[in-house]
Amino acid sequence: MTQTAIITGASSGIGAAAAALFLNAGFAVINISRRPCPVSGVTDLCGDLSDRKSVQELTSSLSAHLKDKQLESVCLVHNAALMLKDTADDTDDASLATVLQINTLAINNLNRELLPLMPSGSSVLFVGSTLSEKAVKGAFSYVVSKHAQLGMMRATCQDLMGRGIHTALICPGFTDTEMLRNHIGQDQKIVEAISSMNSFGRLVEPEEIARLIVWAHSNPVINGAVLHGNLGQVEH
């Protein structure tokens, strides 16, 4: 019997940190992203979550892989995300569609194909954001998609009643990842400003969120919960 973790976007940041922790815990780990995972021992299924055909090919490969295994549990971690700089009054439909494809529709496709193969004791974990419940200026499509993930998690919880599969939305605060650094333009003054917006005066480390992900898989009592990992953000 094997335990398997399937992580989207495990090529860096939170996903790579989670992959390392799952491997250390004895899981077989599969990374789904355009780039390989830097952690030795991870199986890479490289594909583009922004492309529907690529997503269909990935889900077919995953389905075939899981069917061949005697599974004790599966942890499906929806971590991949696209964040653009846009606003409500300038976002074109094509850009919004691309963000929704990666941040919501790919999740829907993976869930639809893999949930029937996942045994009792499995989990579906959404890596959301503080922006799953709040909003900031200049991240319109990302905020829309992260709010959608909250709804997906809550609906998934209800639809899986009695299946022995639990779900949760894990919401990192400002985390020191490539996506955040790219979004703020590598500006150290902005890093210092956002670091001051929590009780500890620093960015969250990817490993801290990874530990929360691994813990959430092993604790079904949090089924349907929204778990914030933000070091206690200042409320305005």
PDB file of C-alpha atoms in Angstrom:
ATOM      1  CA  MET A   1       0.000   0.000   0.000  1.00  0.00           C
ATOM      2  CA  THR A   2       1.363   3.394  -0.962  1.00  0.00           C
ATOM      3  CA  GLN A   3       0.651   6.957   0.035  1.00  0.00           C
ATOM      4  CA  THR A   4       0.833   9.434  -2.832  1.00  0.00           C
ATOM      5  CA  ALA A   5       0.970  13.223  -2.928  1.00  0.00           C
ATOM      6  CA  ILE A   6       0.061  14.939  -6.195  1.00  0.00           C
ATOM      7  CA  ILE A   7       1.125  18.586  -6.169  1.00  0.00           C
ATOM      8  CA  THR A   8       0.551  21.146  -8.898  1.00  0.00           C
ATOM      9  CA  GLY A   9       3.294  23.723  -9.201  1.00  0.00           C
ATOM     10  CA  ALA A  10       5.918  21.832  -7.173  1.00  0.00           C
ATOM     11  CA  SER A  11       8.716  23.322  -9.271  1.00  0.00           C
ATOM     12  CA  SER A  12       9.480  26.000  -6.665  1.00  0.00           C
ATOM     13  CA  GLY A  13       8.317  27.743  -3.501  1.00  0.00           C
ATOM     14  CA  ILE A  14       5.551  26.195  -1.423  1.00  0.00           C
ATOM     15  CA  GLY A  15       5.043  23.290  -3.816  1.00  0.00           C
ATOM     16  CA  ALA A  16       8.692  22.231  -3.785  1.00  0.00           C
ATOM     17  CA  ALA A  17       8.857  22.559   0.003  1.00  0.00           C
ATOM     18  CA  ALA A  18       5.730  20.401   0.359  1.00  0.00           C
ATOM     19  CA  ALA A  19       7.170  17.816  -2.029  1.00  0.00           C
ATOM     20  CA  ALA A  20      10.287  17.470   0.148  1.00  0.00           C
ATOM     21  CA  LEU A  21       8.229  17.043   3.328  1.00  0.00           C
ATOM     22  CA  PHE A  22       5.929  14.449   1.774  1.00  0.00           C
ATOM     23  CA  LEU A  23       8.942  12.491   0.502  1.00  0.00           C
ATOM     24  CA  ASN A  24      10.473  12.540   3.979  1.00  0.00           C
ATOM     25  CA  ALA A  25       7.174  11.193   5.326  1.00  0.00           C
ATOM     26  CA  GLY A  26       7.352   8.190   2.974  1.00  0.00           C
ATOM     27  CA  PHE A  27       4.964   9.397   0.247  1.00  0.00           C
ATOM     28  CA  ALA A  28       5.424   8.921  -3.453  1.00  0.00           C
ATOM     29  CA  VAL A  29       5.283  12.468  -4.861  1.00  0.00           C
ATOM     30  CA  ILE A  30       4.149  13.603  -8.308  1.00  0.00           C
ATOM     31  CA  ASN A  31       4.742  17.138  -9.533  1.00  0.00           C
ATOM     32  CA  ILE A  32       2.460  18.669 -12.153  1.00  0.00           C
ATOM     33  CA  SER A  33       3.947  21.812 -13.690  1.00  0.00           C
ATOM     34  CA  ARG A  34       5.756  23.143 -16.732  1.00  0.00           C
ATOM     35  CA  ARG A  35       9.118  22.802 -14.962  1.00  0.00           C
ATOM     36  CA  PRO A  36      10.557  19.839 -13.059  1.00  0.00           C
ATOM     37  CA  CYS A  37      10.656  19.798  -9.277  1.00  0.00           C
ATOM     38  CA  PRO A  38      14.160  20.470  -7.888  1.00  0.00           C
ATOM     39  CA  VAL A  39      13.658  17.850  -5.160  1.00  0.00           C
ATOM     40  CA  SER A  40      15.307  14.514  -5.921  1.00  0.00           C
ATOM     41  CA  GLY A  41      12.912  11.574  -5.910  1.00  0.00           C
ATOM     42  CA  VAL A  42       9.854  13.431  -7.205  1.00  0.00           C
ATOM     43  CA  THR A  43       8.134  12.140 -10.351  1.00  0.00           C
ATOM     44  CA  ASP A  44       7.541  14.968 -12.830  1.00  0.00           C
ATOM     45  CA  LEU A  45       4.549  15.099 -15.147  1.00  0.00           C
ATOM     46  CA  CYS A  46       5.337  18.236 -17.108  1.00  0.00           C
ATOM     47  CA  GLY A  47       2.485  20.045 -18.784  1.00  0.00           C
ATOM     48  CA  ASP A  48       0.785  23.400 -19.133  1.00  0.00           C
ATOM     49  CA  LEU A  49      -2.213  23.978 -16.852  1.00  0.00           C
ATOM     50  CA  SER A  50      -3.214  26.976 -18.965  1.00  0.00           C
ATOM     51  CA  ASP A  51      -3.872  24.653 -21.923  1.00  0.00           C
ATOM     52  CA  ARG A  52      -7.009  22.504 -21.742  1.00  0.00           C
ATOM     53  CA  LYS A  53      -5.604  19.783 -23.998  1.00  0.00           C
ATOM     54  CA  SER A  54      -2.476  19.564 -21.862  1.00  0.00           C
ATOM     55  CA  VAL A  55      -4.591  19.293 -18.698  1.00  0.00           C
ATOM     56  CA  GLN A  56      -6.593  16.448 -20.253  1.00  0.00           C
ATOM     57  CA  GLU A  57      -3.374  14.618 -21.122  1.00  0.00           C
ATOM     58  CA  LEU A  58      -2.060  15.118 -17.589  1.00  0.00           C
ATOM     59  CA  THR A  59      -5.233  13.787 -15.987  1.00  0.00           C
ATOM     60  CA  SER A  60      -5.178  10.740 -18.275  1.00  0.00           C
ATOM     61  CA  SER A  61      -1.580  10.001 -17.258  1.00  0.00           C
ATOM     62  CA  LEU A  62      -2.414  10.450 -13.584  1.00  0.00           C
ATOM     63  CA  SER A  63      -5.475   8.242 -13.814  1.00  0.00           C
ATOM     64  CA  ALA A  64      -3.440   5.454 -15.416  1.00  0.00           C
ATOM     65  CA  HIS A  65      -0.757   5.839 -12.757  1.00  0.00           C
ATOM     66  CA  LEU A  66      -3.200   5.654  -9.836  1.00  0.00           C
ATOM     67  CA  LYS A  67      -5.098   2.697 -11.277  1.00  0.00           C
ATOM     68  CA  ASP A  68      -1.917   0.645 -11.178  1.00  0.00           C
ATOM     69  CA  LYS A  69      -1.286   1.272  -7.474  1.00  0.00           C
ATOM     70  CA  GLN A  70      -2.651  -0.165  -4.251  1.00  0.00           C
ATOM     71  CA  LEU A  71      -3.311   3.172  -2.600  1.00  0.00           C
ATOM     72  CA  GLU A  72      -3.510   3.786   1.119  1.00  0.00           C
ATOM     73  CA  SER A  73      -4.257   7.482   0.590  1.00  0.00           C
ATOM     74  CA  VAL A  74      -3.807  10.314  -1.909  1.00  0.00           C
ATOM     75  CA  CYS A  75      -3.188  13.951  -1.066  1.00  0.00           C
ATOM     76  CA  LEU A  76      -4.118  16.146  -4.029  1.00  0.00           C
ATOM     77  CA  VAL A  77      -2.626  19.609  -3.505  1.00  0.00           C
ATOM     78  CA  HIS A  78      -3.846  22.420  -5.766  1.00  0.00           C
ATOM     79  CA  ASN A  79      -0.923  24.820  -5.445  1.00  0.00           C
ATOM     80  CA  ALA A  80      -0.227  26.150  -8.968  1.00  0.00           C
ATOM     81  CA  ALA A  81      -1.466  29.672  -9.611  1.00  0.00           C
ATOM     82  CA  LEU A  82      -1.106  32.610 -11.984  1.00  0.00           C
ATOM     83  CA  MET A  83      -1.101  36.174 -10.631  1.00  0.00           C
ATOM     84  CA  LEU A  84      -1.361  39.130 -13.002  1.00  0.00           C
ATOM     85  CA  LYS A  85      -1.315  42.846 -12.354  1.00  0.00           C
ATOM     86  CA  ASP A  86      -4.779  43.983 -13.448  1.00  0.00           C
ATOM     87  CA  THR A  87      -7.832  45.905 -12.286  1.00  0.00           C
ATOM     88  CA  ALA A  88     -11.598  45.652 -12.575  1.00  0.00           C
ATOM     89  CA  ASP A  89     -11.720  48.375 -15.222  1.00  0.00           C
ATOM     90  CA  ASP A  90      -8.985  47.099 -17.551  1.00  0.00           C
ATOM     91  CA  THR A  91      -8.956  43.276 -17.456  1.00  0.00           C
ATOM     92  CA  ASP A  92      -9.679  41.780 -20.855  1.00  0.00           C
ATOM     93  CA  ASP A  93     -11.608  38.532 -21.173  1.00  0.00           C
ATOM     94  CA  ALA A  94      -8.665  36.550 -22.545  1.00  0.00           C
ATOM     95  CA  SER A  95      -6.451  37.393 -19.558  1.00  0.00           C
ATOM     96  CA  LEU A  96      -9.212  36.588 -17.088  1.00  0.00           C
ATOM     97  CA  ALA A  97      -9.890  33.300 -18.887  1.00  0.00           C
ATOM     98  CA  THR A  98      -6.213  32.298 -18.649  1.00  0.00           C
ATOM     99  CA  VAL A  99      -6.107  32.968 -14.909  1.00  0.00           C
ATOM    100  CA  LEU A 100      -9.364  31.094 -14.345  1.00  0.00           C
ATOM    101  CA  GLN A 101      -8.120  28.164 -16.438  1.00  0.00           C
ATOM    102  CA  ILE A 102      -5.035  27.715 -14.256  1.00  0.00           C
ATOM    103  CA  ASN A 103      -6.511  28.696 -10.907  1.00  0.00           C
ATOM    104  CA  THR A 104      -9.953  27.061 -11.147  1.00  0.00           C
ATOM    105  CA  LEU A 105     -10.752  25.043 -14.288  1.00  0.00           C
ATOM    106  CA  ALA A 106      -7.607  22.892 -14.103  1.00  0.00           C
ATOM    107  CA  ILE A 107      -8.545  22.153 -10.486  1.00  0.00           C
ATOM    108  CA  ASN A 108     -12.026  21.120 -11.572  1.00  0.00           C
ATOM    109  CA  ASN A 109     -10.612  18.816 -14.244  1.00  0.00           C
ATOM    110  CA  LEU A 110      -8.162  17.141 -11.871  1.00  0.00           C
ATOM    111  CA  ASN A 111     -10.801  16.677  -9.186  1.00  0.00           C
ATOM    112  CA  ARG A 112     -13.337  15.225 -11.601  1.00  0.00           C
ATOM    113  CA  GLU A 113     -10.905  12.649 -12.964  1.00  0.00           C
ATOM    114  CA  LEU A 114      -8.988  11.733  -9.808  1.00  0.00           C
ATOM    115  CA  LEU A 115     -11.563  11.773  -7.012  1.00  0.00           C
ATOM    116  CA  PRO A 116     -13.189   8.497  -8.158  1.00  0.00           C
ATOM    117  CA  LEU A 117      -9.764   6.827  -7.784  1.00  0.00           C
ATOM    118  CA  MET A 118      -8.938   8.256  -4.350  1.00  0.00           C
ATOM    119  CA  PRO A 119      -9.591   5.934  -1.366  1.00  0.00           C
ATOM    120  CA  SER A 120     -10.973   6.829   2.027  1.00  0.00           C
ATOM    121  CA  GLY A 121      -8.288   8.631   4.002  1.00  0.00           C
ATOM    122  CA  SER A 122      -7.373  10.883   1.089  1.00  0.00           C
ATOM    123  CA  SER A 123      -7.540  14.685   0.947  1.00  0.00           C
ATOM    124  CA  VAL A 124      -7.997  17.531  -1.507  1.00  0.00           C
ATOM    125  CA  LEU A 125      -6.107  20.610  -0.323  1.00  0.00           C
ATOM    126  CA  PHE A 126      -6.467  24.002  -1.985  1.00  0.00           C
ATOM    127  CA  VAL A 127      -3.611  26.474  -1.535  1.00  0.00           C
ATOM    128  CA  GLY A 128      -5.525  29.704  -1.547  1.00  0.00           C
ATOM    129  CA  SER A 129      -4.437  33.096  -0.287  1.00  0.00           C
ATOM    130  CA  THR A 130      -5.315  35.845   2.136  1.00  0.00           C
ATOM    131  CA  LEU A 131      -7.031  37.131  -1.018  1.00  0.00           C
ATOM    132  CA  SER A 132      -9.441  34.189  -0.912  1.00  0.00           C
ATOM    133  CA  GLU A 133     -11.386  36.275   1.613  1.00  0.00           C
ATOM    134  CA  LYS A 134     -10.036  39.787   1.090  1.00  0.00           C
ATOM    135  CA  ALA A 135      -8.970  41.958  -1.833  1.00  0.00           C
ATOM    136  CA  VAL A 136      -6.226  44.399  -2.748  1.00  0.00           C
ATOM    137  CA  LYS A 137      -5.886  46.871  -5.564  1.00  0.00           C
ATOM    138  CA  GLY A 138      -4.291  45.724  -8.789  1.00  0.00           C
ATOM    139  CA  ALA A 139      -4.857  41.965  -8.603  1.00  0.00           C
ATOM    140  CA  PHE A 140      -8.378  41.661  -9.984  1.00  0.00           C
ATOM    141  CA  SER A 141      -8.233  38.295 -11.785  1.00  0.00           C
ATOM    142  CA  TYR A 142      -6.198  36.676  -8.998  1.00  0.00           C
ATOM    143  CA  VAL A 143      -8.639  37.825  -6.324  1.00  0.00           C
ATOM    144  CA  VAL A 144     -11.594  36.566  -8.390  1.00  0.00           C
ATOM    145  CA  SER A 145      -9.965  33.158  -8.836  1.00  0.00           C
ATOM    146  CA  LYS A 146      -8.915  32.810  -5.187  1.00  0.00           C
ATOM    147  CA  HIS A 147     -12.435  33.626  -4.017  1.00  0.00           C
ATOM    148  CA  ALA A 148     -13.620  30.958  -6.459  1.00  0.00           C
ATOM    149  CA  GLN A 149     -11.272  28.422  -4.861  1.00  0.00           C
ATOM    150  CA  LEU A 150     -12.920  29.085  -1.501  1.00  0.00           C
ATOM    151  CA  GLY A 151     -16.290  28.245  -3.025  1.00  0.00           C
ATOM    152  CA  MET A 152     -14.857  25.156  -4.705  1.00  0.00           C
ATOM    153  CA  MET A 153     -13.463  23.878  -1.413  1.00  0.00           C
ATOM    154  CA  ARG A 154     -16.728  24.390   0.459  1.00  0.00           C
ATOM    155  CA  ALA A 155     -18.772  22.756  -2.295  1.00  0.00           C
ATOM    156  CA  THR A 156     -16.285  19.861  -2.477  1.00  0.00           C
ATOM    157  CA  CYS A 157     -16.648  19.315   1.269  1.00  0.00           C
ATOM    158  CA  GLN A 158     -20.405  18.955   0.915  1.00  0.00           C
ATOM    159  CA  ASP A 159     -20.302  16.794  -2.199  1.00  0.00           C
ATOM    160  CA  LEU A 160     -17.841  14.311  -0.652  1.00  0.00           C
ATOM    161  CA  MET A 161     -19.871  13.678   2.505  1.00  0.00           C
ATOM    162  CA  GLY A 162     -19.496  10.049   3.586  1.00  0.00           C
ATOM    163  CA  ARG A 163     -16.576   9.316   1.246  1.00  0.00           C
ATOM    164  CA  GLY A 164     -13.842   9.595   3.892  1.00  0.00           C
ATOM    165  CA  ILE A 165     -12.056  12.261   1.821  1.00  0.00           C
ATOM    166  CA  HIS A 166     -11.499  15.611   3.486  1.00  0.00           C
ATOM    167  CA  THR A 167     -10.704  19.032   2.096  1.00  0.00           C
ATOM    168  CA  ALA A 168      -9.474  22.414   3.278  1.00  0.00           C
ATOM    169  CA  LEU A 169      -8.357  25.787   1.970  1.00  0.00           C
ATOM    170  CA  ILE A 170      -4.900  26.786   3.189  1.00  0.00           C
ATOM    171  CA  CYS A 171      -4.331  30.522   2.896  1.00  0.00           C
ATOM    172  CA  PRO A 172      -0.726  31.733   2.999  1.00  0.00           C
ATOM    173  CA  GLY A 173      -0.068  35.332   3.874  1.00  0.00           C
ATOM    174  CA  PHE A 174       2.758  37.222   2.189  1.00  0.00           C
ATOM    175  CA  THR A 175       5.097  34.305   1.489  1.00  0.00           C
ATOM    176  CA  ASP A 176       8.652  34.542   0.180  1.00  0.00           C
ATOM    177  CA  THR A 177       8.032  32.911  -3.198  1.00  0.00           C
ATOM    178  CA  GLU A 178       9.056  33.561  -6.785  1.00  0.00           C
ATOM    179  CA  MET A 179       5.492  34.618  -7.615  1.00  0.00           C
ATOM    180  CA  LEU A 180       5.441  37.283  -4.902  1.00  0.00           C
ATOM    181  CA  ARG A 181       8.910  38.570  -5.791  1.00  0.00           C
ATOM    182  CA  ASN A 182       7.958  38.831  -9.454  1.00  0.00           C
ATOM    183  CA  HIS A 183       4.669  40.569  -8.630  1.00  0.00           C
ATOM    184  CA  ILE A 184       6.357  43.293  -6.564  1.00  0.00           C
ATOM    185  CA  GLY A 185       9.237  43.685  -9.009  1.00  0.00           C
ATOM    186  CA  GLN A 186      11.981  42.521  -6.649  1.00  0.00           C
ATOM    187  CA  ASP A 187      11.634  45.856  -4.789  1.00  0.00           C
ATOM    188  CA  GLN A 188      13.238  45.466  -1.345  1.00  0.00           C
ATOM    189  CA  LYS A 189      11.362  48.484   0.033  1.00  0.00           C
ATOM    190  CA  ILE A 190       8.061  46.813  -0.824  1.00  0.00           C
ATOM    191  CA  VAL A 191       9.290  43.568   0.774  1.00  0.00           C
ATOM    192  CA  GLU A 192      10.046  45.481   3.961  1.00  0.00           C
ATOM    193  CA  ALA A 193       6.665  47.218   3.846  1.00  0.00           C
ATOM    194  CA  ILE A 194       4.637  44.038   3.484  1.00  0.00           C
ATOM    195  CA  SER A 195       6.820  42.252   6.035  1.00  0.00           C
ATOM    196  CA  SER A 196       5.759  44.856   8.574  1.00  0.00           C
ATOM    197  CA  MET A 197       2.106  43.951   8.034  1.00  0.00           C
ATOM    198  CA  ASN A 198       2.141  40.957  10.379  1.00  0.00           C
ATOM    199  CA  SER A 199       2.945  40.337  14.023  1.00  0.00           C
ATOM    200  CA  PHE A 200       6.434  38.959  13.341  1.00  0.00           C
ATOM    201  CA  GLY A 201       7.687  41.565  10.882  1.00  0.00           C
ATOM    202  CA  ARG A 202       8.828  39.098   8.211  1.00  0.00           C
ATOM    203  CA  LEU A 203       7.610  37.165   5.200  1.00  0.00           C
ATOM    204  CA  VAL A 204       6.155  33.707   5.702  1.00  0.00           C
ATOM    205  CA  GLU A 205       8.591  30.973   4.670  1.00  0.00           C
ATOM    206  CA  PRO A 206       7.444  28.404   2.060  1.00  0.00           C
ATOM    207  CA  GLU A 207       8.427  25.599   4.457  1.00  0.00           C
ATOM    208  CA  GLU A 208       5.969  26.913   7.040  1.00  0.00           C
ATOM    209  CA  ILE A 209       3.056  26.562   4.618  1.00  0.00           C
ATOM    210  CA  ALA A 210       4.386  23.179   3.482  1.00  0.00           C
ATOM    211  CA  ARG A 211       4.254  21.907   7.066  1.00  0.00           C
ATOM    212  CA  LEU A 212       0.656  23.125   7.306  1.00  0.00           C
ATOM    213  CA  ILE A 213      -0.228  21.251   4.099  1.00  0.00           C
ATOM    214  CA  VAL A 214       1.266  17.968   5.316  1.00  0.00           C
ATOM    215  CA  TRP A 215      -0.425  18.374   8.692  1.00  0.00           C
ATOM    216  CA  ALA A 216      -3.799  19.095   7.061  1.00  0.00           C
ATOM    217  CA  HIS A 217      -3.658  15.835   5.109  1.00  0.00           C
ATOM    218  CA  SER A 218      -3.276  13.832   8.309  1.00  0.00           C
ATOM    219  CA  ASN A 219      -6.022  15.623  10.226  1.00  0.00           C
ATOM    220  CA  PRO A 220      -9.490  15.150   8.694  1.00  0.00           C
ATOM    221  CA  VAL A 221     -11.036  17.014  11.622  1.00  0.00           C
ATOM    222  CA  ILE A 222     -10.363  20.226   9.648  1.00  0.00           C
ATOM    223  CA  ASN A 223     -12.650  19.107   6.791  1.00  0.00           C
ATOM    224  CA  GLY A 224     -14.182  22.220   5.228  1.00  0.00           C
ATOM    225  CA  ALA A 225     -11.953  24.628   7.135  1.00  0.00           C
ATOM    226  CA  VAL A 226     -10.136  27.751   5.988  1.00  0.00           C
ATOM    227  CA  LEU A 227      -6.655  27.729   7.532  1.00  0.00           C
ATOM    228  CA  HIS A 228      -4.707  30.989   7.506  1.00  0.00           C
ATOM    229  CA  GLY A 229      -0.913  30.881   7.657  1.00  0.00           C
ATOM    230  CA  ASN A 230      -0.053  34.561   7.769  1.00  0.00           C
ATOM    231  CA  LEU A 231       1.797  35.207  11.057  1.00  0.00           C
ATOM    232  CA  GLY A 232      -1.141  37.296  12.235  1.00  0.00           C
ATOM    233  CA  GLN A 233      -1.777  40.011   9.658  1.00  0.00           C
ATOM    234  CA  VAL A 234      -2.549  43.561  10.707  1.00  0.00           C
ATOM    235  CA  GLU A 235      -6.234  44.338  10.120  1.00  0.00           C
ATOM    236  CA  HIS A 236      -7.182  47.662   8.565  1.00  0.00           C
TER     237      HIS A 236
END
